[in-house]
Coordinates of C-alpha atoms in Angstrom, one line a residue:
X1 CA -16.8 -24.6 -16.9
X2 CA -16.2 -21.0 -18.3
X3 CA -19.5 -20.6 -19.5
X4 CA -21.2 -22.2 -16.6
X5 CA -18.9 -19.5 -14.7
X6 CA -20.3 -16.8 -16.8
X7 CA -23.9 -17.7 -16.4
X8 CA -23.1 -17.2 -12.7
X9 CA -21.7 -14.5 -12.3
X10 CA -23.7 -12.5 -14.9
X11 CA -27.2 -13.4 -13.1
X12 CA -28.9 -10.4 -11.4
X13 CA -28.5 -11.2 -7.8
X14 CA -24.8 -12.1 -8.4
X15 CA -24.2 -8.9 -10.1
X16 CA -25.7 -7.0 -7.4
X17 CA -24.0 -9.0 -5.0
X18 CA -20.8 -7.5 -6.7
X19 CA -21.8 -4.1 -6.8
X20 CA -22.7 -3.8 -3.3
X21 CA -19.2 -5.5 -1.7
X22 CA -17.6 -2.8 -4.1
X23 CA -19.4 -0.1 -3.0
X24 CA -19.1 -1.1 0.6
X25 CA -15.5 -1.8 0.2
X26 CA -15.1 1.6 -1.6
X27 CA -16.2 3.3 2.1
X28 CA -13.9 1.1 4.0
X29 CA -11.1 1.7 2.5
X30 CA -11.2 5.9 2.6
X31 CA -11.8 5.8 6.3
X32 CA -8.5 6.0 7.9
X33 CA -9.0 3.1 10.2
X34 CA -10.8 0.8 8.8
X35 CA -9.8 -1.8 5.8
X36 CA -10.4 -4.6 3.0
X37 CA -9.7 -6.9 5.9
X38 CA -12.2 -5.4 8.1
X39 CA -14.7 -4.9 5.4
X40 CA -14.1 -8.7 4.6
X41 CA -14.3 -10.3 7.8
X42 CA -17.7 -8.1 8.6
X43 CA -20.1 -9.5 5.7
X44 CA -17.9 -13.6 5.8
X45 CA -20.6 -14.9 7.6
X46 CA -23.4 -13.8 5.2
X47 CA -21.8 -15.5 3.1
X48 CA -22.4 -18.9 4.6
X49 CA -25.9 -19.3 3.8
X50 CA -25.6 -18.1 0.0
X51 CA -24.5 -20.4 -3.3
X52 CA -20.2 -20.2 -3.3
X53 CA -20.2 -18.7 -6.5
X54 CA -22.8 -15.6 -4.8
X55 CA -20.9 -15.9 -1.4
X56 CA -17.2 -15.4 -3.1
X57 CA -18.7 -12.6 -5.6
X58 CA -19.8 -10.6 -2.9
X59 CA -16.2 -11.3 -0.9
X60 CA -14.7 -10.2 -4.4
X61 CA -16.4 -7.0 -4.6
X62 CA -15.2 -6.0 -0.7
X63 CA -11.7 -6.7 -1.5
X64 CA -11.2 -4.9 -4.9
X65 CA -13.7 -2.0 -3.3
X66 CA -11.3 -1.7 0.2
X67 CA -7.9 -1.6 -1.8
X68 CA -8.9 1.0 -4.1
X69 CA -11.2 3.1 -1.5
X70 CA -7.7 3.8 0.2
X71 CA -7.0 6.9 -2.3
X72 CA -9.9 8.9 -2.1
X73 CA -8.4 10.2 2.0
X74 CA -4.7 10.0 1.1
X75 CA -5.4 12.4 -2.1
X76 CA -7.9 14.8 -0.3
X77 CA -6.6 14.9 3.0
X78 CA -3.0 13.0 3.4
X79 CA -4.2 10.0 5.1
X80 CA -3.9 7.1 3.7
X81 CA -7.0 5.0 4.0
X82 CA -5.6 1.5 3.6
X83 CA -1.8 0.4 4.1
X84 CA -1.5 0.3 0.5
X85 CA -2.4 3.6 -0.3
X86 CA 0.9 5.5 1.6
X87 CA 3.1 6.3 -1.2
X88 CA -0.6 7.8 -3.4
X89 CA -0.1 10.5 -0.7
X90 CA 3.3 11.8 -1.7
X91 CA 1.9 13.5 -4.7
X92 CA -1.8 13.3 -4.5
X93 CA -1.9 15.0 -1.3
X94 CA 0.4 17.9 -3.1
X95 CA -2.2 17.8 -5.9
X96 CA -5.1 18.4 -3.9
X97 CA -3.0 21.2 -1.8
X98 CA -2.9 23.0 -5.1
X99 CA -6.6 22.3 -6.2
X100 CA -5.8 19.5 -8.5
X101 CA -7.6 16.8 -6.4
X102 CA -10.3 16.1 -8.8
X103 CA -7.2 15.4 -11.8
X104 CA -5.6 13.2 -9.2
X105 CA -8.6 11.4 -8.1
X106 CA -9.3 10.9 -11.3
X107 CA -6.1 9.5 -12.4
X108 CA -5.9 7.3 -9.1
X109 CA -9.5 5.8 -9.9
X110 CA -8.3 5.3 -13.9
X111 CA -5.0 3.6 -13.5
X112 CA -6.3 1.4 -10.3
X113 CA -8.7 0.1 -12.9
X114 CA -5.5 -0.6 -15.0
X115 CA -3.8 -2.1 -12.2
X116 CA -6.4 -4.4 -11.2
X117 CA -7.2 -5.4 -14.8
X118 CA -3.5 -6.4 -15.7
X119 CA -3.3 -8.1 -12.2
X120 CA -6.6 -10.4 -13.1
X121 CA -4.8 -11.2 -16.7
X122 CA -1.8 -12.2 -14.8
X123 CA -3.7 -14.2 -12.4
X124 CA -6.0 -16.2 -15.2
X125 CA -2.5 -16.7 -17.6
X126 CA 0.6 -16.8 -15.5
X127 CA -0.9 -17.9 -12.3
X128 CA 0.9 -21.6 -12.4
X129 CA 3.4 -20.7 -13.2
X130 CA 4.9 -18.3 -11.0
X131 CA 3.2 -20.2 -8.0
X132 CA 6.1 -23.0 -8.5
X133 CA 8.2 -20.0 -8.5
X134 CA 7.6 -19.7 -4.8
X135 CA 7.9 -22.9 -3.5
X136 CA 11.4 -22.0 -4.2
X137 CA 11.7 -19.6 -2.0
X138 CA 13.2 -19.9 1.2
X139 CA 13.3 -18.1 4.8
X140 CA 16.5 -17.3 4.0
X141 CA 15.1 -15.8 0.4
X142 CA 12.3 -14.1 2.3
X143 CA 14.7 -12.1 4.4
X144 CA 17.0 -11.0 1.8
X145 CA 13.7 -9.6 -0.3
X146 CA 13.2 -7.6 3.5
X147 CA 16.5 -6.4 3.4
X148 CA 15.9 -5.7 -0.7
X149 CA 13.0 -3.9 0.2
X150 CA 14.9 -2.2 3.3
X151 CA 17.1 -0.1 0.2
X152 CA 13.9 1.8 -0.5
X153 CA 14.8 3.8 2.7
X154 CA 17.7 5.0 1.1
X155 CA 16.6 6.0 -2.0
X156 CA 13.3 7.4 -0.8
X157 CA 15.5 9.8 1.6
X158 CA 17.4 11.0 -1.1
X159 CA 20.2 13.2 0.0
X160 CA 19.6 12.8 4.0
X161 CA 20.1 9.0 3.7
X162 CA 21.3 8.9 7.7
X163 CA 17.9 10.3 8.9
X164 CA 16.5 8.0 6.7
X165 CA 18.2 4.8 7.7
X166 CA 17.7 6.2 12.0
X167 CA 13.7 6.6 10.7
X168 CA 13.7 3.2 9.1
X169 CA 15.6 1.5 12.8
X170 CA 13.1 3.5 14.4
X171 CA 10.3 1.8 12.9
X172 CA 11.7 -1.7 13.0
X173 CA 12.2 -0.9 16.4
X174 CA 8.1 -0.4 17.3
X175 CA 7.5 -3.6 15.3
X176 CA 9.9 -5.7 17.8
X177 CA 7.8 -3.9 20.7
X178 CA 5.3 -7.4 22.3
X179 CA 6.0 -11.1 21.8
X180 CA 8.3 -12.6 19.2
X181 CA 7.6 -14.1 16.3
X182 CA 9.8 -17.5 17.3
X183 CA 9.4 -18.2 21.1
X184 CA 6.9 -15.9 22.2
X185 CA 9.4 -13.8 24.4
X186 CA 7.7 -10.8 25.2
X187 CA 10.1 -7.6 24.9
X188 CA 9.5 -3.9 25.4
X189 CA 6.5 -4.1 26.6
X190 CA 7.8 -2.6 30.4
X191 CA 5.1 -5.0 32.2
X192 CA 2.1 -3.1 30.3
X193 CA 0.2 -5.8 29.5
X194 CA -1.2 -3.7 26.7
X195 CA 1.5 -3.7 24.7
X196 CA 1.8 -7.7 24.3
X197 CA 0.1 -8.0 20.8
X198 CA 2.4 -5.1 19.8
X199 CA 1.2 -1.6 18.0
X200 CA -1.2 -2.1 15.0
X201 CA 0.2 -0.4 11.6
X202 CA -3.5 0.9 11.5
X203 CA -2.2 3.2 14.7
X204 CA 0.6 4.0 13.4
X205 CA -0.7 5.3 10.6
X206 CA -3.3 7.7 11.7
X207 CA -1.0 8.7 14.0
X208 CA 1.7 9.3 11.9
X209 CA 0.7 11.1 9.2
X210 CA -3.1 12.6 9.9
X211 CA -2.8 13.3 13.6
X212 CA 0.8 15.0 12.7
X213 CA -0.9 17.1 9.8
X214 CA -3.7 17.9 12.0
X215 CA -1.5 20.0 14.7
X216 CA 0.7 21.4 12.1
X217 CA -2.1 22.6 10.7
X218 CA -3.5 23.8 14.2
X219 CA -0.5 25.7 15.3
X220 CA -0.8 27.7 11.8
X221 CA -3.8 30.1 13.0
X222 CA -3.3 32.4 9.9
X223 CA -4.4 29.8 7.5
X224 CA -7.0 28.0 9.8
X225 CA -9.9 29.7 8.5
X226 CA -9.1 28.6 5.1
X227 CA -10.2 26.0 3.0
X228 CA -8.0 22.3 1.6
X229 CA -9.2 23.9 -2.0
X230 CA -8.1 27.0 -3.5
X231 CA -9.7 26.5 -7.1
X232 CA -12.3 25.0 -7.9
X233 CA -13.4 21.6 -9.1
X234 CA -13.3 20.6 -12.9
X235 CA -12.5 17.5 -14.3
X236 CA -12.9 16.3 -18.2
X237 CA -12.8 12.5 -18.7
X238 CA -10.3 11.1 -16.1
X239 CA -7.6 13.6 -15.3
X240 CA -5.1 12.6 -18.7
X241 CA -5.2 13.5 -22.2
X242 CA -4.4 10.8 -24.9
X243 CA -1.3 12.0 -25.1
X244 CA -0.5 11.6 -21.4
X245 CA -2.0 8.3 -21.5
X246 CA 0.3 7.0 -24.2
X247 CA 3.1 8.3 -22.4
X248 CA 2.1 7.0 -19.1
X249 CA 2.0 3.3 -20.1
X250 CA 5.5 2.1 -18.9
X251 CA 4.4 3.8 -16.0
X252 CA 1.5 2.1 -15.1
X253 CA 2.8 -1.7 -17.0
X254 CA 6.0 -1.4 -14.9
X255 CA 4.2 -0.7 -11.6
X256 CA 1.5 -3.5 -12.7
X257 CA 4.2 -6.0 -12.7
X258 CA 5.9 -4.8 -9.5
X259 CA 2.2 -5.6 -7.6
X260 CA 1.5 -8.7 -9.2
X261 CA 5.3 -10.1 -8.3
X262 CA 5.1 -8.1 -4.6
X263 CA 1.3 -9.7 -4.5
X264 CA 2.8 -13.4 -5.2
X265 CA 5.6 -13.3 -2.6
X266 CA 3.7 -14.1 0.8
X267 CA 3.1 -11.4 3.7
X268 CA 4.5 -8.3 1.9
X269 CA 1.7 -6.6 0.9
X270 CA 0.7 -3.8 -1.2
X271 CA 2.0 -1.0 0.8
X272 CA 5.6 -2.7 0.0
X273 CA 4.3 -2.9 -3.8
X274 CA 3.7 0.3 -4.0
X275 CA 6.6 2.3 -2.1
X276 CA 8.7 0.2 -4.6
X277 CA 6.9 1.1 -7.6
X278 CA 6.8 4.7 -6.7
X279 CA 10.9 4.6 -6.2
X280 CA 11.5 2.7 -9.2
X281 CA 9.7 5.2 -11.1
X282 CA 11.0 8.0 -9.4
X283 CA 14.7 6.7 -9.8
X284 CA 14.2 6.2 -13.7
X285 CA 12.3 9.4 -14.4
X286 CA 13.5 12.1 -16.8
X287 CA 12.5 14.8 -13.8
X288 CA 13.2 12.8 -10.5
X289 CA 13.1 16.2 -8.4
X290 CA 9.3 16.7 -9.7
X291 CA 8.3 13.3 -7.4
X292 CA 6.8 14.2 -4.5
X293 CA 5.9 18.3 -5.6
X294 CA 2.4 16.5 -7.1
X295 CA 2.5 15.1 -10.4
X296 CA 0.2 12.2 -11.8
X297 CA 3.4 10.4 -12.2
X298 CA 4.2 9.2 -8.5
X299 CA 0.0 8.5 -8.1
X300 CA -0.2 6.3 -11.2
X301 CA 3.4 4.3 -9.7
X302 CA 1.5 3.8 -6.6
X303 CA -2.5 3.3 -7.3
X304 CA -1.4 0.6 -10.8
X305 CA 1.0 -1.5 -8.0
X306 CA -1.2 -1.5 -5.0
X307 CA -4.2 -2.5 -7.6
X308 CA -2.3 -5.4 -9.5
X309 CA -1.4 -6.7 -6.1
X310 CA -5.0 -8.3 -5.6
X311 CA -4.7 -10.2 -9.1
X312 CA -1.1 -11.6 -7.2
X313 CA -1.7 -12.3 -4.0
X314 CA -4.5 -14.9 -5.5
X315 CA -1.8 -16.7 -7.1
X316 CA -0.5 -18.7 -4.3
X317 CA -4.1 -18.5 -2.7
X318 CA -5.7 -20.3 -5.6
X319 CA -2.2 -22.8 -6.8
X320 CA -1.3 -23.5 -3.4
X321 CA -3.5 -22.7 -0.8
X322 CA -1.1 -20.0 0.8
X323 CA -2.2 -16.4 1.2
X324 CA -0.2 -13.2 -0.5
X325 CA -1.7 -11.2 2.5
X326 CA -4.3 -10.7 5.4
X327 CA -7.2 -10.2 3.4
X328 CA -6.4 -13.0 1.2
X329 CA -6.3 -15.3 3.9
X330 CA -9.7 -14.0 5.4
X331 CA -11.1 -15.0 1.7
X332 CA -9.5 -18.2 1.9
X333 CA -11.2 -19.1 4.3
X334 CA -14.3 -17.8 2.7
X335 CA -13.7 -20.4 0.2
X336 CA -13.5 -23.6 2.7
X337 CA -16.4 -22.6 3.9
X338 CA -18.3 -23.4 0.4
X339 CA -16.0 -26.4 0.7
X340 CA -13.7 -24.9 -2.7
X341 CA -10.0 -26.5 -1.5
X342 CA -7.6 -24.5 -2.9
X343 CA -4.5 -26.2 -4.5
X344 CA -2.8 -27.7 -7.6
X345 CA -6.1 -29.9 -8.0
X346 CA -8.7 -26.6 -7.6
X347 CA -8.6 -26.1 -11.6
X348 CA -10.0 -30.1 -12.0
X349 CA -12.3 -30.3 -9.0
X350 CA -13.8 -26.6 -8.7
X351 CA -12.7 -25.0 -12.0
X352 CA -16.4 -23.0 -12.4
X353 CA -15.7 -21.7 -9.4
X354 CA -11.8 -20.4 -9.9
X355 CA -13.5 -18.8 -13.3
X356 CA -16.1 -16.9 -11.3
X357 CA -14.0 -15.4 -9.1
X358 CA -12.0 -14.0 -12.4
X359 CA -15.0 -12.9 -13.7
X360 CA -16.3 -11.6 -10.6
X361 CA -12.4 -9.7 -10.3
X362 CA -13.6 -7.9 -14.0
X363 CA -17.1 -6.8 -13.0
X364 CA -15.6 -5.1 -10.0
X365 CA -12.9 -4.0 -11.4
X366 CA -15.6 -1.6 -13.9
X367 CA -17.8 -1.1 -10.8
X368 CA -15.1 0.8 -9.3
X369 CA -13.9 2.9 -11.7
X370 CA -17.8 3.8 -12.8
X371 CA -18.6 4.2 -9.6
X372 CA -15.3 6.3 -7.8
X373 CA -16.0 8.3 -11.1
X374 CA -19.5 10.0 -10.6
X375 CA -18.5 10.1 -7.2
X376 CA -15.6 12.7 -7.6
X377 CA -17.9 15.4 -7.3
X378 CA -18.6 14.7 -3.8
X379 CA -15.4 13.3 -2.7
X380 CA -14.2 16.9 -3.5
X381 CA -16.8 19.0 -1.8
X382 CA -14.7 18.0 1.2
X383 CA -11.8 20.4 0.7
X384 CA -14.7 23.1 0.4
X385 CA -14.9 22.7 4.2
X386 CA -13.2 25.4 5.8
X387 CA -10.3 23.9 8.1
X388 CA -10.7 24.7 11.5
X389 CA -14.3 23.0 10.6
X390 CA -13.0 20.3 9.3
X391 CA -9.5 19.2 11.3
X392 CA -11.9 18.3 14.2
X393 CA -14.4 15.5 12.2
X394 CA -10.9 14.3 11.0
X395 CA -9.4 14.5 14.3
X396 CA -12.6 12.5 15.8
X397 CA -12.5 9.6 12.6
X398 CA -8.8 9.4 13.2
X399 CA -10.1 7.9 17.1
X400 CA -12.3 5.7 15.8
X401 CA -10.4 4.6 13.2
X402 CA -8.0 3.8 15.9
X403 CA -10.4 2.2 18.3
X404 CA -11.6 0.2 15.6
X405 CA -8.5 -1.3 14.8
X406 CA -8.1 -3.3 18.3
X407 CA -11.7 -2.2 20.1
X408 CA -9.3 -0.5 22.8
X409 CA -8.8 2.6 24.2
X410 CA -5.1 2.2 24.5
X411 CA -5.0 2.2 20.8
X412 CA -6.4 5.8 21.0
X413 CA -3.3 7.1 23.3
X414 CA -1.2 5.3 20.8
X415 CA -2.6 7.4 17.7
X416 CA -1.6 10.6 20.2
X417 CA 1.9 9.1 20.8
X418 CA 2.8 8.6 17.3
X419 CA 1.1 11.6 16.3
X420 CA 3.2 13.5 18.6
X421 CA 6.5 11.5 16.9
X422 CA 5.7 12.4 14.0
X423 CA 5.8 16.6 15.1
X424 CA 9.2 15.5 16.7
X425 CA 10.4 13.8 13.1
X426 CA 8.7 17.1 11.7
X427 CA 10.5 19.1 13.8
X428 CA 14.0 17.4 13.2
X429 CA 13.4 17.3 9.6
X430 CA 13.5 13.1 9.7
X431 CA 11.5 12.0 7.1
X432 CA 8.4 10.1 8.2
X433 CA 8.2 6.9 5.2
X434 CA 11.5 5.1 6.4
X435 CA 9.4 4.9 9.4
X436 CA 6.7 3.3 8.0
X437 CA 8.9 1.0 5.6
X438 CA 10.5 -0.6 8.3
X439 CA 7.6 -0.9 10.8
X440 CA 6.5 -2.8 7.7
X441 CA 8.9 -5.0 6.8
X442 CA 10.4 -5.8 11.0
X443 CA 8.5 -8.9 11.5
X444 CA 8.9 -10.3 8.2
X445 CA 12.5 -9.7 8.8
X446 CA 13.0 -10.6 12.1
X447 CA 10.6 -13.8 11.8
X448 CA 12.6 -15.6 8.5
X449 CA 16.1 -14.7 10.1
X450 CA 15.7 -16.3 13.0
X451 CA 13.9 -19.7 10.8
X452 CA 17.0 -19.3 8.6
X453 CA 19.4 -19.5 11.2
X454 CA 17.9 -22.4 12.5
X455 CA 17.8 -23.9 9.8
X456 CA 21.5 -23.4 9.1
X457 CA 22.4 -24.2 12.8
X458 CA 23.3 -20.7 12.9
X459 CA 25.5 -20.5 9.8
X460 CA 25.1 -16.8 8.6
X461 CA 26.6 -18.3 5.1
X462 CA 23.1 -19.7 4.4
X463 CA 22.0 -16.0 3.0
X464 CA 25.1 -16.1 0.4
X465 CA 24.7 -19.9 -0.7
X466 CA 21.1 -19.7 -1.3
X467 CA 21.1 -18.1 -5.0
X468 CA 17.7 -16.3 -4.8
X469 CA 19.0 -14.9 -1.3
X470 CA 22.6 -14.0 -3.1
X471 CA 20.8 -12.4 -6.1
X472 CA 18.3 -10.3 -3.9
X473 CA 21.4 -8.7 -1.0
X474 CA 23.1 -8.2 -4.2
X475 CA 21.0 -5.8 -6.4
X476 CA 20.2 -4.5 -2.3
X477 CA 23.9 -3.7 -2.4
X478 CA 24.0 -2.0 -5.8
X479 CA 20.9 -0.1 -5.0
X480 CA 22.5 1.7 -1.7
X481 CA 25.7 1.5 -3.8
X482 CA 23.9 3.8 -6.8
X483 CA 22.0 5.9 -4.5
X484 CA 25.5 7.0 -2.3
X485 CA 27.0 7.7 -5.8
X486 CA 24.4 10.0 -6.7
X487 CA 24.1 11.7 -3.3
X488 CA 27.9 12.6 -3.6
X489 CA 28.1 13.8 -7.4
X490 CA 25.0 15.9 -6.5
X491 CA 27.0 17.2 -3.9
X492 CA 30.4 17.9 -6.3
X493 CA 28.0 19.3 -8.5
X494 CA 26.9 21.7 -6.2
X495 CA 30.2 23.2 -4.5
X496 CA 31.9 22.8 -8.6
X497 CA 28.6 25.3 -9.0
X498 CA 29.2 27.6 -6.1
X499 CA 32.7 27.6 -6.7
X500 CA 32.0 29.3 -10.8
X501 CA 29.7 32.0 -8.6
X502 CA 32.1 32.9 -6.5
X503 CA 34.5 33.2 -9.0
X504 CA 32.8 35.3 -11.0
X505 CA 31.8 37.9 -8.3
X506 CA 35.9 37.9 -7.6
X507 CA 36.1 39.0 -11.4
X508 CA 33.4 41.7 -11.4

């Protein structure tokens, strides 16, 4: 079957197959607006005339393409182009500021590679596994991994942990606007029909973070003539020395795992994967203060999780027929259509195929990363645009991006809403990610309490005697716990400090 597999996949119109999904996927993901999903769902039905182990190549190529496409905008101009790509703009967006986008492009494209390579490994090797590992899991597990995942917003607000956690209601808040997950009640919507199916995280994402940049950036007339990039471009090999590489690899193996175990768990996604790698690393780092200023650091946490996720969310795909996300489900059903039934039987009855798509994963994998590489130099002409040039194309992709994502025009007037939220959250100095965290996580939360509570005939004691549910509110706990405990001896720290200055002027 391997060999058979490899014969496949290694045949010319296969191959090309692969390289032109990656290279589509590659554009999808860096517009703002459009997505893996979207680039997946487009070229399915060309699929259906072509051999399965063609058809799924090609799918392969789109999906590996989309997720890593998503760095090339957040880097060079703070948007991120997929969901998964949001915590690559905390330092690659600095980086670029400072003329350093070609090093963090170049690091983003490098350790995706790795990310996507030890995510395959894990998939081939461990997938079995860890898929029995999940049918473990509970709605009552799934909610406490929310409310796990909900501790990021404390950590990522660092010392102003109360705007953090109003950002992070705020956001769960949006995600409860439309009809619930349980019964279909429609809520918030204020008899706008519109607002039924809810506000797409595509929406709020333009909205938030580009079309919030874009009037900051208006309102500055000084600098409006200027361009992104104050040096110019220069790059050696991929943005890190041996030295840095060598250094960097708990980094990027830590992170790896993260994506690979966010990937597994159903409906989280690799915007989850990588916000948690990028605060694990940050929390754990000799230089904590440095995350978010632009260092390769934050971009390697984030790029090496949201990469490894694709390697995991085939896990339960291909053991159990269950999706890790959206655009795994689209591919699963790319794969009933070449009648492949995935399940604990898939490795018997279509094992050529299951090798394919490894092997397909491996040659896209080295697509990308040749690929993103010789295309740095025109990624980067972009911040050689002067602004008030360039804010307006942005401005106009941001709308079409958002039309995109729902083919309505009310989808535009959202962008504009949320863009003008995120000047108010500017404004009040309320940090923008707990937003985005908990617009995230809301229906994943809201959806497996209610399914535990009925469950338990509304026994909230269901979350404590479950032990994977225990084990997950606890380290919550303890996270919140630590990051409090930090806050405060930051703070002693400080008055003990102004306290010696003080003194000392008394003495002089």
């Amino acid at each position: 079957m391997v060999a058979q597999a490899l014969v496949n996949v290694f045949n010319p119109y296969c191959l090309f197959l692969i390289w032109f999904g990656t290279m589509i996927g590659i554009i999808f993901g860096s517009i703002p607006g459009l997505s893996a999903t979207m680039a997946v769902v487009l070229f399915l039905p060309l699929t259906f005339g072509m051999e399965a182990t063609n058809g799924i190549a090609l799918l392969v190529g789109l999906y590996m393409g989309g997720i890593s496409g998503g760095l090339i905008s957040a880097i060079l101009l703070k948007i991120p182009g997929t969901p998964s790509s949001i915590s690559t703009v905390f330092d690659g967006g600095p980086m670029a500021e400072r003329g350093d986008a070609g090093r963090a492009l170049g690091v983003g494209i490098l350790y995706s590679f790795i990310g996507s390579i030890i995510g395959i490994v894990a998939l081939a090797f461990i997938s079995p596994f860890l898929a029995k590992v999940c049918l473990l899991f509970s709605a009552a597990d799934y909610f406490s991994v929310a409310v796990f995942s909900l501790t990021i917003i404390a950590s990522l607000s660092g010392k102003d942990m109360l705007n953090g956690l109003i950002a992070g209601l705020v956001g769960i808040s949006l995600k409860m606007v439309g009809m619930a997950p349980i019964d279909a009640q429609t809520r918030f919507t204020f008899g706008n029909y519109q607002l039924l199916s809810g506000f797409d995280i595509t929406v709020l994402l333009i909205g938030v973070f580009a079309v919030t940049d874009i009037i900051l950036t208006g309102f500055d007339r000084k600098h409006l003539s200027e361009r992104f990039q104050k040096k110019g471009y220069s790059l050696k090999g991929y943005g890190v020395s041996m030295k840095e590489f060598i250094e960097q690899i708990p980094n990027a193996v830590i992170s790896s795992i993260i994506g690979i175990a966010i990937g597994i768990l159903p409906g989280i996604g690799g915007s989850t994967a990588g916000l948690l790698s990028y605060t694990l690393i940050r929390n754990t780092s000799k230089y904590p203060e440095k995350f978010g200023t632009g260092i390769i650091d934050g971009v390697i946490a984030s790029e090496a999780a949201n990469n490894a996720v694709i390697g995991g969310s085939l896990v339960p795909l291909l053991c159990m027929g269950i999706p890790g996300n959206t655009v795994a489900a689209v591919f699963l059903g790319g794969l009933q259509v070449h009648a492949i039934s995935p399940g604990p039987l898939i490795f018997d009855k279509s094992g050529q195929y299951v090798y394919g798509i490894y092997f397909a994963l491996i040659v896209s994998s080295v697509f990308m990363l040749i690929f993103e590489r010789l295309g740095l130099p025109i990624f980067v002409k972009l911040l050689d645009i002067p602004k008030h040039i360039l804010l307006p194309i942005i401005m106009v992709m941001c709308c079409v991006g958002g039309y995109s994502a729902g083919s309505r025009v009310f989808d535009v007037q959202c962008i504009l809403f949320f863009g003008l939220l995120g000047l108010l959250f500017k404004k009040l100095k309320v940090p923008s990610t707990p937003l985005i965290i908990g617009f995230i996580l809301g229906s994943m939360l809201e959806e497996n309490l209610r399914q535990a509570l009925q469950a338990s005939h509304g026994s909230w004691m269901i979350f404590l005697q479950r032990p994977i549910s225990a084990a997950f509110l606890i380290v919550g706990l303890v996270s919140v716990t630590w990051t409090v405990r930090k806050n405060l001896q930051e703070k002693k720290a400080a008055a003990a400090k102004g306290e010696e200055v003080d003194t000392s002027e008394e003495e002089g």
